[in-house]
């Protein structure tokens, strides 16, 4: 076990734990935001740079500060390491910079985006963004396309987190989509407008932190904040059958995996609770499910339940 | 004496590209010496003593890099030569490989022995395909003469050496991107740690060295690390290949002893012979496009008035405020008629084009800078764009996965630092800036 | 608005590599550790481009089959490296370096001159299918500019006269 201090809070974690995961063990405000890292997806992380933190002391053995900010999702802690996240002006300033970069080519089409209300980029922009964009250039644009019957790709909104690529690598045999081209021209694509057709492809939607990959069966049906998330299960021979139903009255509008406050699928029976496409797209009748009760969405976001008060509080703070 | 040559000394010999002539002229001695009379550790020790610093641009001590190589039991180790030379202004490795390919092959054998690699690679940029064929031919000759393959010179040491092409991507000069590319993947740099010395090619411990560094191992082993360290100045030991280009009277590749004065290098008869067409020098980028540009008054003298030398330390004297870097040795000179804004835009376009697109500050930031600079250059900029560029710069620098972000940020920051007048003039004199160049920048008046 | 890659254009006639190229690929596979044959992808694409002139979807699928990897792995790879032409090109592709050091010695003028001479813009192919003009970022010939590369050969210290001669030489098949 090694001891690390994050924003003046000490925590003991196992050797090899990343700074981000050590912070998640503390929880609350000290946890850096992560747009590309996804603990259930080996190989993810390091790319978006929103989780940058300052290392004020490398370790007890070598207490020198690290000259650059480091990606907390891919930097392992050392015994005696001192990390500054919320308490670092440098982090605040540079994270703001990263947000500005992520929004530079983003269409900001939240009013017509299905992800609105549960979008991590919205949250990030709210926390760290500035009121006005300094990006006056023409934005990079792509036509939305279908990648299969059930998934829509809005490349304009993509922040190239690579999570969906990792989902395909980790959950399916033959990946058919990936990142094509490079630099500013890089895009998620199948190249030949292939359908992504496998039993677990729908999980790409769940891992997408923005509205780049959305559920076609749910498109424009309702804003998520009007829906009631309910925990439910059904017997399924492909997955655990444990999901969240997003309901309006007695109608199921959408089915997703059960996600935690970091937007990651919860473990079910010790394994990540990915759900299959049958559960996600094919079973929208209430009779197909056993409904267990309301799902508490523990996230700092529009869809959070019972958190309106804190929301108003922080908004007022921001205005003042 | 600043004319000693250790790498290019045999370059004028006719037929030196063949094994026979190369061998006849003292070639492959380092292999014989190392394999017959030295342990691998001895070779590493000599390289450490030599003070050789990585010649690809970062200048990290080669011996130290070698000593970091992990050596777990039963796991292969690899040496990979970085011949992906693509930093604008740099064409020295190409010259070496084209003219004296066996020097690189010899260096690869000796270095592979030192590191315990039995399969080594030369990753050469795809645009140098004809040099790949030159190297393949040289490698075949080395195999035929018992310098590669099984039981080299009866020493019991086996080595296979392969050349692999790139496909057109500057980023593959970054060592982990190079390894990805060599594995048949997109050249996306890896997150570090782990470093290649622990987890490199196919997850095995790997050393990646520049062509010139590998070649320098030959004279180091032949004459000893101490003898090499005697050459040069201070911590800048040995000789360095400088590829000189831009508006010079005699551009080309020169081998210099580190410590030669910049003035001598630009104006000396043995070297570049001054600026072409008798013009004045306006600026200079001494170490490849990513290092800070120097205005005319900081090229031959440092800010404190000392003679500027071609060495790691002297070129960096003054830090980023008034210095630059030796970098890869890509020496680019600008005459008085060149436009700094245009050149800065050109470099920004290069880095934007070459960004792998993996991490957001580089992907978005390089593209953004390119667009702003494009407007400024074409008379459509505003004064606040100059501040914006500085801001974007700061948000890229240090925040990216690999050094490409810094490489893109530094030239823009330095150009604005030293040539702010010229940038502002492009805004205040939009039309005029489209028809003529600004000329030399003013030297700041110091008290 | 940038459309997604228009793939209707990307179908080539020729389907398979020559025996010599296939043998070369087999040889290269034997030169890397077992199971690491994906390493050969770069060389395989270069060989394909030499034979087919450009890299079509069929070619990429074919190479994926040869190396027993997924087609998307080839698509991802080929779209990353700028040497691969993913659209049909002319018989000769002029790639003129436009980066700093070449620009300082007049690459912009050379590019305009070639445009004028061949009556095409950068990115276009002449009507007779002989020439495609592209620009390239630094090709490592900074001291010898302006320069262009065509079929893995460098043509350096370009002047307008040299461009004329070069075009003539290619037209009359005096150079390969």
mmCIF file of N, CA, C and O in Angstrom, chain A residues 147-151 176-177 190 194-198 201 204 277:
data_model
loop_
_atom_site.group_PDB
_atom_site.id
_atom_site.type_symbol
_atom_site.label_atom_id
_atom_site.label_comp_id
_atom_site.label_asym_id
_atom_site.label_seq_id
_atom_site.Cartn_x
_atom_site.Cartn_y
_atom_site.Cartn_z
ATOM 1 N N UNK A 147 -24.693 4.226 -38.360
ATOM 2 C CA UNK A 147 -23.808 3.068 -38.404
ATOM 3 C C UNK A 147 -24.604 1.872 -37.870
ATOM 4 O O UNK A 147 -24.492 1.508 -36.719
ATOM 5 N N UNK A 148 -25.411 1.353 -38.744
ATOM 6 C CA UNK A 148 -26.338 0.293 -38.355
ATOM 7 C C UNK A 148 -27.722 0.869 -38.102
ATOM 8 O O UNK A 148 -27.935 2.071 -38.208
ATOM 9 N N UNK A 149 -28.667 -0.018 -37.768
ATOM 10 C CA UNK A 149 -30.070 0.387 -37.614
ATOM 11 C C UNK A 149 -30.321 1.178 -36.335
ATOM 12 O O UNK A 149 -31.319 1.878 -36.213
ATOM 13 N N UNK A 150 -29.439 1.017 -35.376
ATOM 14 C CA UNK A 150 -29.763 1.509 -34.041
ATOM 15 C C UNK A 150 -28.866 2.622 -33.534
ATOM 16 O O UNK A 150 -29.133 3.201 -32.495
ATOM 17 N N UNK A 151 -27.778 2.894 -34.262
ATOM 18 C CA UNK A 151 -26.828 3.889 -33.758
ATOM 19 C C UNK A 151 -26.614 5.008 -34.779
ATOM 20 O O UNK A 151 -26.421 4.757 -35.970
ATOM 21 N N UNK A 176 -15.326 -3.178 -36.503
ATOM 22 C CA UNK A 176 -15.497 -2.676 -37.868
ATOM 23 C C UNK A 176 -15.424 -1.154 -37.936
ATOM 24 O O UNK A 176 -15.461 -0.583 -39.009
ATOM 25 N N UNK A 177 -15.319 -0.496 -36.800
ATOM 26 C CA UNK A 177 -15.141 0.953 -36.853
ATOM 27 C C UNK A 177 -13.864 1.329 -36.112
ATOM 28 O O UNK A 177 -13.318 0.535 -35.357
ATOM 29 N N UNK A 190 -16.487 3.885 -40.051
ATOM 30 C CA UNK A 190 -16.286 2.510 -40.494
ATOM 31 C C UNK A 190 -15.590 2.518 -41.844
ATOM 32 O O UNK A 190 -15.331 1.480 -42.417
ATOM 33 N N UNK A 194 -20.117 0.890 -43.182
ATOM 34 C CA UNK A 194 -20.504 -0.427 -42.750
ATOM 35 C C UNK A 194 -21.490 -0.314 -41.607
ATOM 36 O O UNK A 194 -21.449 0.643 -40.851
ATOM 37 N N UNK A 195 -22.344 -1.309 -41.463
ATOM 38 C CA UNK A 195 -23.173 -1.352 -40.271
ATOM 39 C C UNK A 195 -22.355 -2.011 -39.171
ATOM 40 O O UNK A 195 -21.632 -2.963 -39.413
ATOM 41 N N UNK A 196 -22.443 -1.438 -37.985
ATOM 42 C CA UNK A 196 -21.807 -2.103 -36.859
ATOM 43 C C UNK A 196 -22.835 -3.071 -36.306
ATOM 44 O O UNK A 196 -23.861 -2.674 -35.785
ATOM 45 N N UNK A 197 -22.586 -4.332 -36.501
ATOM 46 C CA UNK A 197 -23.625 -5.314 -36.263
ATOM 47 C C UNK A 197 -23.079 -6.438 -35.383
ATOM 48 O O UNK A 197 -22.510 -7.393 -35.858
ATOM 49 N N UNK A 198 -23.216 -6.251 -34.096
ATOM 50 C CA UNK A 198 -22.899 -7.350 -33.196
ATOM 51 C C UNK A 198 -23.732 -7.168 -31.937
ATOM 52 O O UNK A 198 -24.290 -6.099 -31.700
ATOM 53 N N UNK A 201 -22.936 -3.950 -29.640
ATOM 54 C CA UNK A 201 -22.565 -2.659 -30.228
ATOM 55 C C UNK A 201 -23.223 -1.492 -29.491
ATOM 56 O O UNK A 201 -22.668 -0.398 -29.424
ATOM 57 N N UNK A 204 -21.511 1.113 -27.185
ATOM 58 C CA UNK A 204 -20.806 2.292 -27.691
ATOM 59 C C UNK A 204 -21.543 3.565 -27.302
ATOM 60 O O UNK A 204 -20.943 4.597 -27.036
ATOM 61 N N UNK A 277 -27.714 -5.941 -27.117
ATOM 62 C CA UNK A 277 -28.617 -5.155 -27.956
ATOM 63 C C UNK A 277 -30.072 -5.601 -27.840
ATOM 64 O O UNK A 277 -30.979 -4.799 -28.027
#
